[in-house]
Coordinates of C-alpha atoms in Angstrom, one line a residue:
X1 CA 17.1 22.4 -15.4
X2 CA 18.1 19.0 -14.0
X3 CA 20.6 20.9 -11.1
X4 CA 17.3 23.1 -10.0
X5 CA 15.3 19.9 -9.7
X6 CA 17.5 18.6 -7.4
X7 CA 17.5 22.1 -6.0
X8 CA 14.0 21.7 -5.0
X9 CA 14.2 18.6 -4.2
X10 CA 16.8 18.9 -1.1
X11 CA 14.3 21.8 0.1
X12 CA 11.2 19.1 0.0
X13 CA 13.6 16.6 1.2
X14 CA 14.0 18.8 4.8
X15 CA 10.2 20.0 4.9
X16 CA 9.6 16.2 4.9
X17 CA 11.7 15.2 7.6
X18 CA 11.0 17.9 10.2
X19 CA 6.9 16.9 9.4
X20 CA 8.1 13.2 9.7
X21 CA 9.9 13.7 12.7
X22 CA 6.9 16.1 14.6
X23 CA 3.9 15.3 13.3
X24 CA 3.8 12.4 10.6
X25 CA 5.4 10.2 12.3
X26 CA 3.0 11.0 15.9
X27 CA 0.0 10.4 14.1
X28 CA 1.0 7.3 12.4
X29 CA 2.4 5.6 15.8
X30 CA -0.1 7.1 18.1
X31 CA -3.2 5.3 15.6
X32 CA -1.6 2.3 15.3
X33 CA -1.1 1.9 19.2
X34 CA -4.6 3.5 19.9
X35 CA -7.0 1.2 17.6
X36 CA -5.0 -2.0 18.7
X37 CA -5.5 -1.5 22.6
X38 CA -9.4 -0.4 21.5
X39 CA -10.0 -2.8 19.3
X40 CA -8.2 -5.4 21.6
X41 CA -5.4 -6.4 19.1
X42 CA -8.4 -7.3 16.5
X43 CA -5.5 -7.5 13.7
X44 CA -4.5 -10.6 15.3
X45 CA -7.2 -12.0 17.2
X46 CA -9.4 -12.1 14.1
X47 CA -7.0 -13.6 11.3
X48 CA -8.8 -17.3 12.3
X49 CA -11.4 -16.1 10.4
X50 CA -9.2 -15.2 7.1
X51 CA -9.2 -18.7 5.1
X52 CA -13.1 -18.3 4.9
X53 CA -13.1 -14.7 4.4
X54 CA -10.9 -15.7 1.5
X55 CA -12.3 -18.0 -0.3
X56 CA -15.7 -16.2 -0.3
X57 CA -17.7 -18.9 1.7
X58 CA -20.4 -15.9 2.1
X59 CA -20.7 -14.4 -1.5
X60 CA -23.2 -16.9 -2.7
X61 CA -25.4 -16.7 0.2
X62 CA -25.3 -12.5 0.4
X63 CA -25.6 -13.1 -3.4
X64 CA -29.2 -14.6 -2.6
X65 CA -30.4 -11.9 -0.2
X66 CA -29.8 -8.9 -2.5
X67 CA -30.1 -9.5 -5.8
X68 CA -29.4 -5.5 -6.9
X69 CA -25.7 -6.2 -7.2
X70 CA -22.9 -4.3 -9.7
X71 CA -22.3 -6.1 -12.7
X72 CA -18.7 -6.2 -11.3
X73 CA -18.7 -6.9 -8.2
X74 CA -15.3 -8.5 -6.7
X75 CA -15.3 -11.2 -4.7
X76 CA -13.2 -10.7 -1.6
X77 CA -9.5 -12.1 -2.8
X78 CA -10.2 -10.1 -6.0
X79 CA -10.3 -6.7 -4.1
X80 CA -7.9 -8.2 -2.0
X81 CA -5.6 -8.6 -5.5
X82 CA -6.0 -4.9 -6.0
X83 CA -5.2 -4.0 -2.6
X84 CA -1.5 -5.5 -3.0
X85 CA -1.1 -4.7 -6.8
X86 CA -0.6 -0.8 -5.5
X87 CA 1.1 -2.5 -2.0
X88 CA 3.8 -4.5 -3.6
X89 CA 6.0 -3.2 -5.5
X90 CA 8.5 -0.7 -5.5
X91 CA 8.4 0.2 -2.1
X92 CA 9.1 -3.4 -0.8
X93 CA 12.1 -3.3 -2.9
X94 CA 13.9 -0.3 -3.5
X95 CA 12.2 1.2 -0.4
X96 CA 13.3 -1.1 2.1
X97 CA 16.8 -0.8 0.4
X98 CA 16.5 2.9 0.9
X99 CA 15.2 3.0 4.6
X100 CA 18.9 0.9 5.1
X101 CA 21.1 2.9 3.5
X102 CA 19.9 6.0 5.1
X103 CA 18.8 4.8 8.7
X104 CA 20.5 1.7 9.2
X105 CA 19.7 -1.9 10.0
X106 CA 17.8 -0.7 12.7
X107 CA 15.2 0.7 10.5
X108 CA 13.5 -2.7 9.7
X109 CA 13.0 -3.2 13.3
X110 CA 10.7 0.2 13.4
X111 CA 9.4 -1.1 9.8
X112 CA 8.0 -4.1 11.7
X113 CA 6.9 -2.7 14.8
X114 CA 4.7 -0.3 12.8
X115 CA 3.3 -3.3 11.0
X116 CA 2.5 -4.9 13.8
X117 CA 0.6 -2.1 15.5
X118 CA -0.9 -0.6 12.2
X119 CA -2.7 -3.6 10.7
X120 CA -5.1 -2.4 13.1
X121 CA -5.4 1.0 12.0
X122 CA -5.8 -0.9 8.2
X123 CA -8.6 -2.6 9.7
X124 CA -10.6 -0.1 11.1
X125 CA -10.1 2.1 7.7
X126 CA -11.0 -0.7 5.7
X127 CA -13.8 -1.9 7.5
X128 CA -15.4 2.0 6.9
X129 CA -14.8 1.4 3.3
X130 CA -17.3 -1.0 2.9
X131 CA -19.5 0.3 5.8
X132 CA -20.1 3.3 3.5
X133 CA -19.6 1.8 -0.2
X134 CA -22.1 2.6 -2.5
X135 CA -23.7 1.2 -5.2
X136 CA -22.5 2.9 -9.1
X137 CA -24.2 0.4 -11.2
X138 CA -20.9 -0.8 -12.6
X139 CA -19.2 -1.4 -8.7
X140 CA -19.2 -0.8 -5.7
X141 CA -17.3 2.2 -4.6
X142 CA -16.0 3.6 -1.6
X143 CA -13.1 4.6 0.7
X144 CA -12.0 7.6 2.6
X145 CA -13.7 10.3 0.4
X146 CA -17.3 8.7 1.2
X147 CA -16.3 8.1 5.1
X148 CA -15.3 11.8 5.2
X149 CA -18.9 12.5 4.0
X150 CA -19.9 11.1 7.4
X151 CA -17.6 13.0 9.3
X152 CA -17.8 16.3 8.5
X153 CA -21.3 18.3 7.8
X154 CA -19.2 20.0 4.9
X155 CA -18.3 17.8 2.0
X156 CA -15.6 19.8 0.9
X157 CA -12.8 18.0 3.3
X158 CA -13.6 15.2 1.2
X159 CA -13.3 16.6 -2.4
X160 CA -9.8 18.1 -0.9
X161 CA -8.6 14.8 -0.2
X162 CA -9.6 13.3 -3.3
X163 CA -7.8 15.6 -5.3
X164 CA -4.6 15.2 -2.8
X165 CA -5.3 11.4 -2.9
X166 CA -5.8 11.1 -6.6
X167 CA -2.6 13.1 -7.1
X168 CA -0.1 10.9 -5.0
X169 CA -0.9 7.5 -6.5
X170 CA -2.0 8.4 -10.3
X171 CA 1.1 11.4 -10.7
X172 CA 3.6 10.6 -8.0
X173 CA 3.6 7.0 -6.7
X174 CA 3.1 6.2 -10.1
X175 CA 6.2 8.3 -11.4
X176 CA 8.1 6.5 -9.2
X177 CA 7.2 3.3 -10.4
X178 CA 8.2 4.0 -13.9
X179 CA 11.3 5.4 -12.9
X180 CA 12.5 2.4 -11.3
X181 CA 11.6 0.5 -14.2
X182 CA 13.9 2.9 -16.6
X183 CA 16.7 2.6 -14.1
X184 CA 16.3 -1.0 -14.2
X185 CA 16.5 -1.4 -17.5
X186 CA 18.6 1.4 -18.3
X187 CA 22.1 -0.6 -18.9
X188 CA 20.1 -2.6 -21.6
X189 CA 18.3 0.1 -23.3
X190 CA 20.3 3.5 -22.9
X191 CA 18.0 5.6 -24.0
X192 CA 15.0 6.6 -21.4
X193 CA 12.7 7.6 -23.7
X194 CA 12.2 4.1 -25.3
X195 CA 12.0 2.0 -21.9
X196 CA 9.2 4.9 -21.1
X197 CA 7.3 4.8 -24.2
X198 CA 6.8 0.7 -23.8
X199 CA 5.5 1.0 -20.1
X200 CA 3.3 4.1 -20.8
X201 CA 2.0 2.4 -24.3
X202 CA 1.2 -1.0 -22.1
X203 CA -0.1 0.7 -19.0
X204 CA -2.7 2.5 -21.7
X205 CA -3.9 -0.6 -23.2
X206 CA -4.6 -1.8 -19.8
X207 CA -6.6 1.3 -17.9
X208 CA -8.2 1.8 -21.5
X209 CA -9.7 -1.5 -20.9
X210 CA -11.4 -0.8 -18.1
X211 CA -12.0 -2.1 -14.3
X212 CA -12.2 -6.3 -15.4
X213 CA -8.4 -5.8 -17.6
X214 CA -7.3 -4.6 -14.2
X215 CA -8.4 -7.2 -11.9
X216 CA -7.1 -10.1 -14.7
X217 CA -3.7 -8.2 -14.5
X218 CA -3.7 -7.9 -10.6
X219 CA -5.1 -11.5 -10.2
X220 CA -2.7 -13.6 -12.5
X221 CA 0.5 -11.3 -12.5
X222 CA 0.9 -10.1 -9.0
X223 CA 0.3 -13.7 -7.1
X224 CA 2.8 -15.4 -9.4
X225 CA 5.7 -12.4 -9.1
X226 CA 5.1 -12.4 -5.2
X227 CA 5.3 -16.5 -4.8
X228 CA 8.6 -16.4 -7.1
X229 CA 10.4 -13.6 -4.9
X230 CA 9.2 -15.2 -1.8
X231 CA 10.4 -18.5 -2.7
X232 CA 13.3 -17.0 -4.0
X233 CA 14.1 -15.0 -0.9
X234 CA 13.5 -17.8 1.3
X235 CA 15.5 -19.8 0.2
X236 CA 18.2 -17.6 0.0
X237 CA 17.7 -17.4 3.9
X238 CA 17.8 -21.2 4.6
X239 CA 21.0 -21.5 3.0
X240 CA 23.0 -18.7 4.5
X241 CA 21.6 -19.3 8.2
X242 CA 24.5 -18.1 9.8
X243 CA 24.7 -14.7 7.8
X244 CA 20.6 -14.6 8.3
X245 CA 21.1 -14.8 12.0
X246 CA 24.0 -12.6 12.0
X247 CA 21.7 -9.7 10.4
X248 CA 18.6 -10.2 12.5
X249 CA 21.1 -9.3 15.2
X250 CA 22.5 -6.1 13.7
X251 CA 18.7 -5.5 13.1
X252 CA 17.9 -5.3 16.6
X253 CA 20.9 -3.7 18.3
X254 CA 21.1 -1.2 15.7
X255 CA 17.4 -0.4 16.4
X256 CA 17.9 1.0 20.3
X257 CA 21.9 2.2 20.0
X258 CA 24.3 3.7 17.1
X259 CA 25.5 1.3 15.1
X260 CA 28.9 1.4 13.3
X261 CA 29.4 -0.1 9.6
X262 CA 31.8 -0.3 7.1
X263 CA 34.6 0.2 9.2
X264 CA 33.0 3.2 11.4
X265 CA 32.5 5.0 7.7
X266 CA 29.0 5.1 8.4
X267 CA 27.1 5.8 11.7
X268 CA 22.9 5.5 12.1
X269 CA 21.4 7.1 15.4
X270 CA 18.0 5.8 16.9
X271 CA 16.2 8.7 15.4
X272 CA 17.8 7.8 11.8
X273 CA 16.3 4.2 12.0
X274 CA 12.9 4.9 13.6
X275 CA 12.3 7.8 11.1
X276 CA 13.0 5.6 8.0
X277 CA 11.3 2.4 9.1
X278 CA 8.4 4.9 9.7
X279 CA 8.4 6.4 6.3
X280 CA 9.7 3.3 4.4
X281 CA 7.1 1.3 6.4
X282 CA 4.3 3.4 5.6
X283 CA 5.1 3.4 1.8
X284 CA 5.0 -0.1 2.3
X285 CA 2.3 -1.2 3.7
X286 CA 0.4 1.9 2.9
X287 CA -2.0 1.6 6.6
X288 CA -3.4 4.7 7.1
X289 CA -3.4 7.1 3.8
X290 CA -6.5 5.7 2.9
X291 CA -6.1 3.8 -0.2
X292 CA -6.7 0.3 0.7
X293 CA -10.0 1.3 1.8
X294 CA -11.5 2.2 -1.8
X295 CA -9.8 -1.4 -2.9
X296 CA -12.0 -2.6 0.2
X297 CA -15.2 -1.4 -0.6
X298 CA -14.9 -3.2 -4.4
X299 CA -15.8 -6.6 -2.5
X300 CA -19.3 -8.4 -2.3
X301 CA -19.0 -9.4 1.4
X302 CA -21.4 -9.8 4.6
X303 CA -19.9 -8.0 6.5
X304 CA -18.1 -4.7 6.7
X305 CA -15.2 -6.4 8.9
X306 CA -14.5 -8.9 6.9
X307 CA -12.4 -6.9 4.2
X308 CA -11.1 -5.1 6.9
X309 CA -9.2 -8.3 8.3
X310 CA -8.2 -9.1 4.5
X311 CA -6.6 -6.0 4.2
X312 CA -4.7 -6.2 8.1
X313 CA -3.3 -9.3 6.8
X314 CA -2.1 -7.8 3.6
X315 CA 0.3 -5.7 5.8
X316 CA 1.7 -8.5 7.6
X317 CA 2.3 -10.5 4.3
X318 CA 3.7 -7.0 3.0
X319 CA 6.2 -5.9 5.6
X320 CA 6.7 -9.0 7.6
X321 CA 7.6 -11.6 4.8
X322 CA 7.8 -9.5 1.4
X323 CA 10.2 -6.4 2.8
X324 CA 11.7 -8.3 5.6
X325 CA 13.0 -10.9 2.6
X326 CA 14.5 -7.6 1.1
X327 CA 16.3 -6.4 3.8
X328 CA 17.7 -9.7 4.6
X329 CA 18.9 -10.3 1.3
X330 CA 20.6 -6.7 1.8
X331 CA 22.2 -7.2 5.0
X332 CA 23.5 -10.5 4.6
X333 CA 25.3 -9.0 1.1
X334 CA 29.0 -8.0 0.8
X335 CA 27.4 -4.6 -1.0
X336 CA 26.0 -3.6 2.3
X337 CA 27.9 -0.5 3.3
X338 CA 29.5 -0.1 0.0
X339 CA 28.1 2.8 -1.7
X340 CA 25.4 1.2 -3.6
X341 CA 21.9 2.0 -3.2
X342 CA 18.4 1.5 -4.6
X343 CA 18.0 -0.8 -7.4
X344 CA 22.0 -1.4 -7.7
X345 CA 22.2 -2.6 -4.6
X346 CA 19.4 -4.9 -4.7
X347 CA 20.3 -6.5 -8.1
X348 CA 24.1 -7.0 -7.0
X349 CA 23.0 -8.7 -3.4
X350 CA 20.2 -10.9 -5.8
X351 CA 22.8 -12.1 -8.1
X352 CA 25.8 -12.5 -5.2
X353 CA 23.1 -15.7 -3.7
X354 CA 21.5 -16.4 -7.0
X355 CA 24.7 -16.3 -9.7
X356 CA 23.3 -16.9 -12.8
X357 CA 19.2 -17.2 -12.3
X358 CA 19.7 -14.2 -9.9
X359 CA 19.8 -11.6 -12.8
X360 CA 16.9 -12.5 -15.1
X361 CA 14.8 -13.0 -11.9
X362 CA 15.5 -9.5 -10.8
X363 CA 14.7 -8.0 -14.4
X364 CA 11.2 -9.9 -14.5
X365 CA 10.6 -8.7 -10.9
X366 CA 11.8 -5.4 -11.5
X367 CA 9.3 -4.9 -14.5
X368 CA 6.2 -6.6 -13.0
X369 CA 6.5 -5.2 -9.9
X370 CA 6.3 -1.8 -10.4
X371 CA 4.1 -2.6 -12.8
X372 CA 1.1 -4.5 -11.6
X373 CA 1.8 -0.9 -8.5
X374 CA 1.2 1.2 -11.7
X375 CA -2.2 -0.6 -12.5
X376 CA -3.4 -0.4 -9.0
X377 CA -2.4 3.0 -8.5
X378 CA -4.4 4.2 -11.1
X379 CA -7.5 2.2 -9.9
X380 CA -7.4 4.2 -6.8
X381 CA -7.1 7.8 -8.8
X382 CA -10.0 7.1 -11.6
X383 CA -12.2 5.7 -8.2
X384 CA -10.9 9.1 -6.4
X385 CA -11.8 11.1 -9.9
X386 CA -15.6 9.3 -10.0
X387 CA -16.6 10.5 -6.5
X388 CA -15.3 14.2 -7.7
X389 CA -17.1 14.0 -11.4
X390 CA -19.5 11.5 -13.2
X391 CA -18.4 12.8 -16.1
X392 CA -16.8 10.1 -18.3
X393 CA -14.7 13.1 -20.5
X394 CA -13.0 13.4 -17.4
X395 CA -12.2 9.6 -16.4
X396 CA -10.9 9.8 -20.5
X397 CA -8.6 12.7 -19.9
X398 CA -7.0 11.2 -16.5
X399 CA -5.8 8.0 -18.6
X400 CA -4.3 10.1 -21.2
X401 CA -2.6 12.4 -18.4
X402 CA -1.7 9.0 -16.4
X403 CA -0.4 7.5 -19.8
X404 CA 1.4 11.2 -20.3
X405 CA 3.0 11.4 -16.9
X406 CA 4.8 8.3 -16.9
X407 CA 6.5 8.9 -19.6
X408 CA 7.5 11.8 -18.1
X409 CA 8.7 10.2 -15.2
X410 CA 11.1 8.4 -17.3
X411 CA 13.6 11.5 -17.2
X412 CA 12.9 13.7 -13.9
X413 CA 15.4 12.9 -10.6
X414 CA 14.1 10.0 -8.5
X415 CA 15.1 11.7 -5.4
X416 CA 12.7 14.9 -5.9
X417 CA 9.9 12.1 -6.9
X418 CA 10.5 10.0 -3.6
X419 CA 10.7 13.2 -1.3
X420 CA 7.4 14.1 -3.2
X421 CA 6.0 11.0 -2.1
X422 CA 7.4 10.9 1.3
X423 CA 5.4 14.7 1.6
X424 CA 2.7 14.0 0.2
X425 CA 1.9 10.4 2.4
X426 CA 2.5 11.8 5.2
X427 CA 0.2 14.4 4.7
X428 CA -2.8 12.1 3.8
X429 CA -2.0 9.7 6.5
X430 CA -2.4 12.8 9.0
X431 CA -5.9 13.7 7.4
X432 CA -7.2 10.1 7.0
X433 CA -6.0 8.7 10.8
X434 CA -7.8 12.5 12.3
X435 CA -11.4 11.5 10.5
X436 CA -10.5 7.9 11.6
X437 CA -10.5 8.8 15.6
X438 CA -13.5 10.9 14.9
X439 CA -15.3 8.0 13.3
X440 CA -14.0 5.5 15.6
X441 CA -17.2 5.0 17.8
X442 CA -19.0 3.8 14.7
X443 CA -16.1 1.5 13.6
X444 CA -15.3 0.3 16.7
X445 CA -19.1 -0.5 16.9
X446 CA -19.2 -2.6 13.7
X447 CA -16.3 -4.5 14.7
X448 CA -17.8 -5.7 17.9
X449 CA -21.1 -6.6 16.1
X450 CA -18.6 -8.7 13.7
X451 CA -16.9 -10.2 17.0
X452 CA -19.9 -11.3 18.4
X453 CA -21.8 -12.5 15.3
X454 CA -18.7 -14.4 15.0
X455 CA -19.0 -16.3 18.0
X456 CA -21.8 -18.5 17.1
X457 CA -22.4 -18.0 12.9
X458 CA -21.2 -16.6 9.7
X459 CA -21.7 -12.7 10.6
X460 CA -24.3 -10.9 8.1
X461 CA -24.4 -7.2 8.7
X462 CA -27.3 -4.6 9.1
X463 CA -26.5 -0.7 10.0
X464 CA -29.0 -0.9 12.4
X465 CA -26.5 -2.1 14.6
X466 CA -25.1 1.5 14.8
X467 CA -28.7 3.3 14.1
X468 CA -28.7 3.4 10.4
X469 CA -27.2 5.8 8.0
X470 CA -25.4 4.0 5.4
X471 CA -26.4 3.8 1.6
X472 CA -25.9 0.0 1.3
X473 CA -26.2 -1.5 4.6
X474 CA -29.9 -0.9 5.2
X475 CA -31.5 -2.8 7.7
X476 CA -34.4 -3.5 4.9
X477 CA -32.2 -4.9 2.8
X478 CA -32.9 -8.4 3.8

């Protein structure tokens, strides 16, 4: 059984690469270059505004102007905490060891340039998140399902991608989550069933208790694992200076040539390294599927931008800092080129510059991580679940499958679930960034009401500043 899995998952493995290499992949660089020359590089001009977006300068006064709110509505660093919960974790780690092994240094270099360029495309799908949240009593709740609404006369292009969206992060993403956990923890605890049955048993406790037990978990948990790694990495990188500067270097010739490692055992072509810092990048940051925006459309905000430029700057923190710690902590290791991969090689390059602190940090990290990714991953699929069905049967029974499948995931190959993945993103990505061009006349018309707002006040906005047609946004409304 195990020998046909793999089977399959070598066949998935090559679908996934030839619709990476000819259409994924085009989609994904072709949106990120197109909304930041239309939106005139918004993902960095507007990030001056950020500290006040943060903090919520403008909940209490939007508080006062509409007093039909949810009972849990999220400020904006709260849906910003659930944003990153499903954005860092695994793929940060393991995923940016993987896009290495498999396309050279070079691939961090294409990582960061499709950072760079797809913050915007983050933006603009985030900022139609909240333009057409709605209002469930409980939340708000929105993202790509209720923008495809908009877009098509038909609403059965957004059912479909509900179901495909709901799919990747409760069954997949999550699967690989867990597995990375059990391999962690495997050398401890030999038997995969155990390390299994404690993450599925906590993960229930947690979704059981509803949307506030996943915003504590994602506010307390994931701030304090991602300040401990980033001091940690950091500081690995001011003390080995010279090996830091030595792998930025291999980073960026090994980007735009072949580059030879280990003694000429291992070669990586230009193609190798742009294909996996595409795919590595996108699992990373995640711009584009069209998950972020339902974490977007959680927040209380004025303005439909505003989340929009929280979320462009959660894939900067994600891929610039986060990742880019990873791979350097990789590259400047002995254990790069030397057959280890994925978690190995990660915990033998943290414990080479750490010695002793390195290998109860990465076993903390190594839970949490994935973790707090497994909590926010299943937000997105019960959020997907409640635009398909109000029935609350069927919220019950996606917990116990969620609960179900990662233990699941405890035994099946990691390779089949990462090809999976890798499939299955690119797909989405390719259906949310084609409704994203057709909608971009309306989103490229709320952010330039936001840009000049901007210019003189705090910007409050009304949809009749794009002839009405939103649930929420009503020009009435204040």
């Amino acid at each position: 059984m195990y020998e046909t899995l793999l089977a399959v998952s070598r066949e998935i493995q090559a679908l996934g690469f030839f619709l990476w290499t000819w259409v994924f992949g085009a989609f994904v660089i072709v949106a990120g270059i197109y909304f930041s020359f239309k939106t005139r590089f918004a993902q960095f001009s507007l990030m001056k505004y950020l500290p006040g977006i943060i903090t919520g300068k403008d909940r209490e006064k939007v508080a006062s102007v509409d007093g039909n709110k949810p009972k849990n509505s999220l400020s904006a660093f709260q849906a910003f905490a659930i944003s990153e919960s499903s954005r860092v974790g695994t793929g940060n780690i393991v995923g940016v060891a993987v896009a290495i092994v498999t396309g050279g240094a070079g691939a961090i270099f294409w990582m960061w340039a499709m950072a760079l360029f797809s913050a915007s495309t983050n933006l603009i799908e985030s900022a139609l998140g909240q333009l057409y949240k709605e209002n469930h009593g409980d939340r708000f709740m929105g993202g790509p399902m209720y923008y495809f609404n908009k877009a098509f006369k038909s609403k059965v292009p957004a059912y479909v991608f509900a179901v495909l969206l709901m799919f990747l992060y409760v069954f997949v993403w999550n699967s690989v989550q867990a597995n990375t956990i059990v391999d962690t923890f495997q050398a401890y605890v030999p038997h995969r069933a155990i390390i299994g049955g404690i993450v599925a048993v906590i993960i229930a406790i947690i979704i059981f208790g509803g949307l506030k037990r996943i915003v504590d978990i994602t506010m307390y948990v994931l701030p304090t694992m991602v300040i401990i790694f980033l001091l940690t990495g950091t500081g690995i990188v001011l003390f080995n200076l010279s090996d830091f500067f030595q792998a930025f270097g291999q980073i960026i010739t090994s980007a735009f040539g072949a580059n030879q490692i280990a003694g000429g055992a291992i070669g990586f072509t230009v193609g190798q390294a742009l294909q996996q810092g595409l795919r590595r990048g996108i699992f990373s940051n995640e711009a584009g599927i069209g998950s972020k925006p339902i974490a977007a459309a959680t927040a209380d905000t004025s303005h439909p931008v505003k989340q929009g430029v929280v979320n462009a700057f959660g894939v900067f923190l994600d891929t610039l800092w986060i990742s880019s710690i990873t791979a350097f902590i990789v590259l400047m290791s002995p254990f790069y080129g030397s057959g280890l991969t994925g978690v190995v090689l990660i915990r033998e390059s943290m414990i080479h510059f750490t010695g002793g602190l390195g290998a109860p940090l990465f076993y903390i990290m190594f839970f949490l991580l994935p973790f707090t990714s497994i909590v926010g991953n299943y937000f997105y699929g019960e959020t997907c679940l409640r635009f398909i069905t109000k029935n609350k049967s069927a919220v019950t029974a996606l917990r116990l499958l969620a609960v179900v499948l990662i233990f699941i995931a405890s035994f099946v190959p990691l390779n089949l679930v990462w090809n999976i993945a890798d499939l299955f993103t690119g797909t989405l990505a390719t259906l949310n960034i084609f409704v994203l061009f057709k909608l971009s006349k309306i989103a490229l018309a709320v952010l330039d009401d936001y840009k000049k707002q901007a210019k003189t006040h705090d910007p409050v906005f009304n949809d009749d500043a794009i002839g009405g047609n939103t649930s929420y946004w009503k020009a009435d409304r204040n």
